[in-house]
CSV table of C-alpha atoms in Angstrom, one decimal:
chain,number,residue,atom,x,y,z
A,1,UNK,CA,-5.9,-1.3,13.1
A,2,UNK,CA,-4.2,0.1,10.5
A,3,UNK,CA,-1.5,3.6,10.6
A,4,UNK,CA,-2.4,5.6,8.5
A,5,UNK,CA,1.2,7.1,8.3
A,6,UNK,CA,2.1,4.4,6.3
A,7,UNK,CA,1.0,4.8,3.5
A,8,UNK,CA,3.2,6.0,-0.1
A,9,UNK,CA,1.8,7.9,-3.4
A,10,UNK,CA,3.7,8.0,-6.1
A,11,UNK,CA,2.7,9.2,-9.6
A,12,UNK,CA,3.8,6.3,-12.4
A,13,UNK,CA,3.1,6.1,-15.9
A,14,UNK,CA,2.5,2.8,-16.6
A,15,UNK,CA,2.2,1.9,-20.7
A,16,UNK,CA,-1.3,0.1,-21.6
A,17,UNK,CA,0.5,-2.7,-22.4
A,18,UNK,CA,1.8,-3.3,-18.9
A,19,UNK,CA,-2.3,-3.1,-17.4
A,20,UNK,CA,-3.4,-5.6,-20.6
A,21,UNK,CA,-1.1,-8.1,-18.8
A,22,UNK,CA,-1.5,-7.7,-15.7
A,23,UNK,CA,-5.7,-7.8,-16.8
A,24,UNK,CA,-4.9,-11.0,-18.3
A,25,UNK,CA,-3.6,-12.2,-15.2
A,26,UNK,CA,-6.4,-10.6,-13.2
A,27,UNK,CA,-4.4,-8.3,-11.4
A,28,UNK,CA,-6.6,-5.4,-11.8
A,29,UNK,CA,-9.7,-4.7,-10.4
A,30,UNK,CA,-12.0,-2.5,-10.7
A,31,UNK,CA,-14.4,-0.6,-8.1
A,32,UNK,CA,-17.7,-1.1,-10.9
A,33,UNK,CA,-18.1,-3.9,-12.4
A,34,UNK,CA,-20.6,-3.9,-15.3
A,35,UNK,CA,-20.9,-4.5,-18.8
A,36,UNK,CA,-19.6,-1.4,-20.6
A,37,UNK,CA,-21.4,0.5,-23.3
A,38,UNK,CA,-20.6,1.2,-26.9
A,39,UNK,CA,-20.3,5.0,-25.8
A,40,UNK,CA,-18.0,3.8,-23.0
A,41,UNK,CA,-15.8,2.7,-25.6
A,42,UNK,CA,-16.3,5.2,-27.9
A,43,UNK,CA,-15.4,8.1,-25.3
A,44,UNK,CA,-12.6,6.4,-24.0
A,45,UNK,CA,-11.4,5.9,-26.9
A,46,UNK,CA,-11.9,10.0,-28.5
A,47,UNK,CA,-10.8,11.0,-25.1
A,48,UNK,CA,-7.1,9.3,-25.8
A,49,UNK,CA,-7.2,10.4,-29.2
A,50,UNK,CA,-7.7,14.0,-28.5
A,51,UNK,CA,-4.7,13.3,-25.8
A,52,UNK,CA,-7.3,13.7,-22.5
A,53,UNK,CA,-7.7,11.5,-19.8
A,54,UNK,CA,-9.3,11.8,-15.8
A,55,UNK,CA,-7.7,11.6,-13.0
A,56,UNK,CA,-7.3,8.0,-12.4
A,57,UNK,CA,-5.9,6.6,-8.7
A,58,UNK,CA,-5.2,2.9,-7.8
A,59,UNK,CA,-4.3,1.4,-4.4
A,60,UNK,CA,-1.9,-1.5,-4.4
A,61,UNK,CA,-2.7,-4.4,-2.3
A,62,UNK,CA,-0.3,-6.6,-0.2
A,63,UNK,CA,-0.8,-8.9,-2.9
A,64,UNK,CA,0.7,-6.4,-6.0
A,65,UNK,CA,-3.1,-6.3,-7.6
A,66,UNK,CA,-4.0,-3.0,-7.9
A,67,UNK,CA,-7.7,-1.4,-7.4
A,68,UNK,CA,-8.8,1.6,-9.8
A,69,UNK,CA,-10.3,3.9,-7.4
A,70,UNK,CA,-11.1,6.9,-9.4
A,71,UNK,CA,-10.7,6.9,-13.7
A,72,UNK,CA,-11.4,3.2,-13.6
A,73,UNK,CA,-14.1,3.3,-16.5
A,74,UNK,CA,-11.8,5.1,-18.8
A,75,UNK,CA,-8.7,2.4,-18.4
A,76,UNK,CA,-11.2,-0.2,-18.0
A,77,UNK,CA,-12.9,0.2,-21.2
A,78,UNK,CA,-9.4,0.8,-23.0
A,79,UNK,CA,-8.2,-2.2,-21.8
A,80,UNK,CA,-11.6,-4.6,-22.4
A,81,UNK,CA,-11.2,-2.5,-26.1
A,82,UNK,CA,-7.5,-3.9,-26.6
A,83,UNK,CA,-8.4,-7.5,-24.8
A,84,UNK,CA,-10.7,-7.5,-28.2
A,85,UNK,CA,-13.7,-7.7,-25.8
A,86,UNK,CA,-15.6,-4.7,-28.1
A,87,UNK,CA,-15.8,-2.9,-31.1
A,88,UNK,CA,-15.4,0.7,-31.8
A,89,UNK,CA,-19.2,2.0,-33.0
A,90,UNK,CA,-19.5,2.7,-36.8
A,91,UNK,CA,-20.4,6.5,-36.3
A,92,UNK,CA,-17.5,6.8,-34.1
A,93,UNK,CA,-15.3,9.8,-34.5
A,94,UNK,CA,-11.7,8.5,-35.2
A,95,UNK,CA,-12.2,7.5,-38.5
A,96,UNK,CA,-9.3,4.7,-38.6
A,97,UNK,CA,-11.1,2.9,-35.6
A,98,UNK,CA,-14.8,3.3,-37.1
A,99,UNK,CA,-16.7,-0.4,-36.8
A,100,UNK,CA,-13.0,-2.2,-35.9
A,101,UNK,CA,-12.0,-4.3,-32.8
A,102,UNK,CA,-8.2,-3.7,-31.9
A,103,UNK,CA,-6.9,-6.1,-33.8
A,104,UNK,CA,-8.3,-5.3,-37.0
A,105,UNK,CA,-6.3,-2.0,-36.3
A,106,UNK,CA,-3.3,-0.6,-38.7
A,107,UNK,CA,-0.4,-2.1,-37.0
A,108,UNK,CA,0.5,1.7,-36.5
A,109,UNK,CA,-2.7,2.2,-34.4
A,110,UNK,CA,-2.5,-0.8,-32.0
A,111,UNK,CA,1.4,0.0,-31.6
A,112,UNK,CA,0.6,3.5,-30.5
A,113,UNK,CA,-2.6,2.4,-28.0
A,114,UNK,CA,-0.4,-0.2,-26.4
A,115,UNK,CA,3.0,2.2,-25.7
A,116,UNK,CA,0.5,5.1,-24.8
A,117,UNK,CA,1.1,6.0,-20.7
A,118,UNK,CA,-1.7,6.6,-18.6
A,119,UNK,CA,-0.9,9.0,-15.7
A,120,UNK,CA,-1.7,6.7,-12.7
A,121,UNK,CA,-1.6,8.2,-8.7
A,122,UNK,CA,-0.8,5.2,-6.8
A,123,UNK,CA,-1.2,4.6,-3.2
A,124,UNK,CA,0.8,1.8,-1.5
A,125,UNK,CA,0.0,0.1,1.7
A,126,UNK,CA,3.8,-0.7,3.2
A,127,UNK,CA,1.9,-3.1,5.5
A,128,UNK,CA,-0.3,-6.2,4.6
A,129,UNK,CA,-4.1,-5.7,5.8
A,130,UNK,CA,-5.5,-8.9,6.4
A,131,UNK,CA,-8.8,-7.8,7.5
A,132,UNK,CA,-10.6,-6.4,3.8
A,133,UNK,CA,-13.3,-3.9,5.6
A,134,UNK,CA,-9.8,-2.7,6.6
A,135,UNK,CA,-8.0,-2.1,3.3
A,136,UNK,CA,-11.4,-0.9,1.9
A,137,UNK,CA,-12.0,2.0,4.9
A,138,UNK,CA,-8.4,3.1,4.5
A,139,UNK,CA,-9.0,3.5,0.1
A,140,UNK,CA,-11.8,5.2,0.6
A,141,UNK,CA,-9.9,7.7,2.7
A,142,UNK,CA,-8.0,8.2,-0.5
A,143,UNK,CA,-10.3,9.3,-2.7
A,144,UNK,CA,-12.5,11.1,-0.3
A,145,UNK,CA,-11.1,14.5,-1.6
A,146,UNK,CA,-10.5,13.8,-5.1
């Protein structure tokens, strides 16, 4: 059983950067997993132009990897954008990204996307839960009232 009382938030603002590696060493998962869309990108990408993003929350396992509970399409489809995985769409509204994958980017522009913060609540466990129906009960406690 786990306590509850245990359990740490802390507010971080992790640069893009930091989740491209720890993506690329499959660190990160995320709640959905499907093939993104062309508008996935494309709002994600407006939405950190325009200087917006949603409330995104991650849960750290015992392990370090860390679970996008809520926001997780947004970083997700910044992060598949910056891996190279997709291209912004031709009719896209930020003109310097129109038809591009990141690195066909200005140097400026990919510098700016990978130092840019996300605004991340983070929940830590400060025990290990071995049993997973466990660790998954006790996140979705966490987002219950988001």
């Amino acid at each position: 059983m786990v306590d509850y009382g245990l359990m740490r938030t802390k507010t971080i603002k992790p640069a893009l950067s930091l989740l491209m590696e720890m993506y690329s060493h499959n660190e990160v998962e995320f709640m959905v997993i499907k093939p993104l869309a062309t508008k996935h990108i494309q709002d994600a990408i407006d939405a950190y132009h325009c200087g917006i993003q949603p409330c995104i929350v991650v849960t750290e396992r015992g392990n370090g990897n860390w679970q996008f509970r809520n926001g997780g399409l947004f970083a997700q489809a910044l992060i598949e954008f910056m891996a190279g995985l997709h291209t912004y769409p031709l009719t896209g509204t930020v003109e310097a990204f129109r038809g591009k994958k990141f690195n066909e980017l200005s140097r400026l522009h990919q510098r700016r996307l990978r130092s840019h913060e996300l605004e991340l609540k983070k929940y830590c466990l400060e025990i290990d839960i071995d049993n997973d129906s466990e660790f998954i009960r006790c996140s979705e406690l966490l987002t219950a009232f988001n």
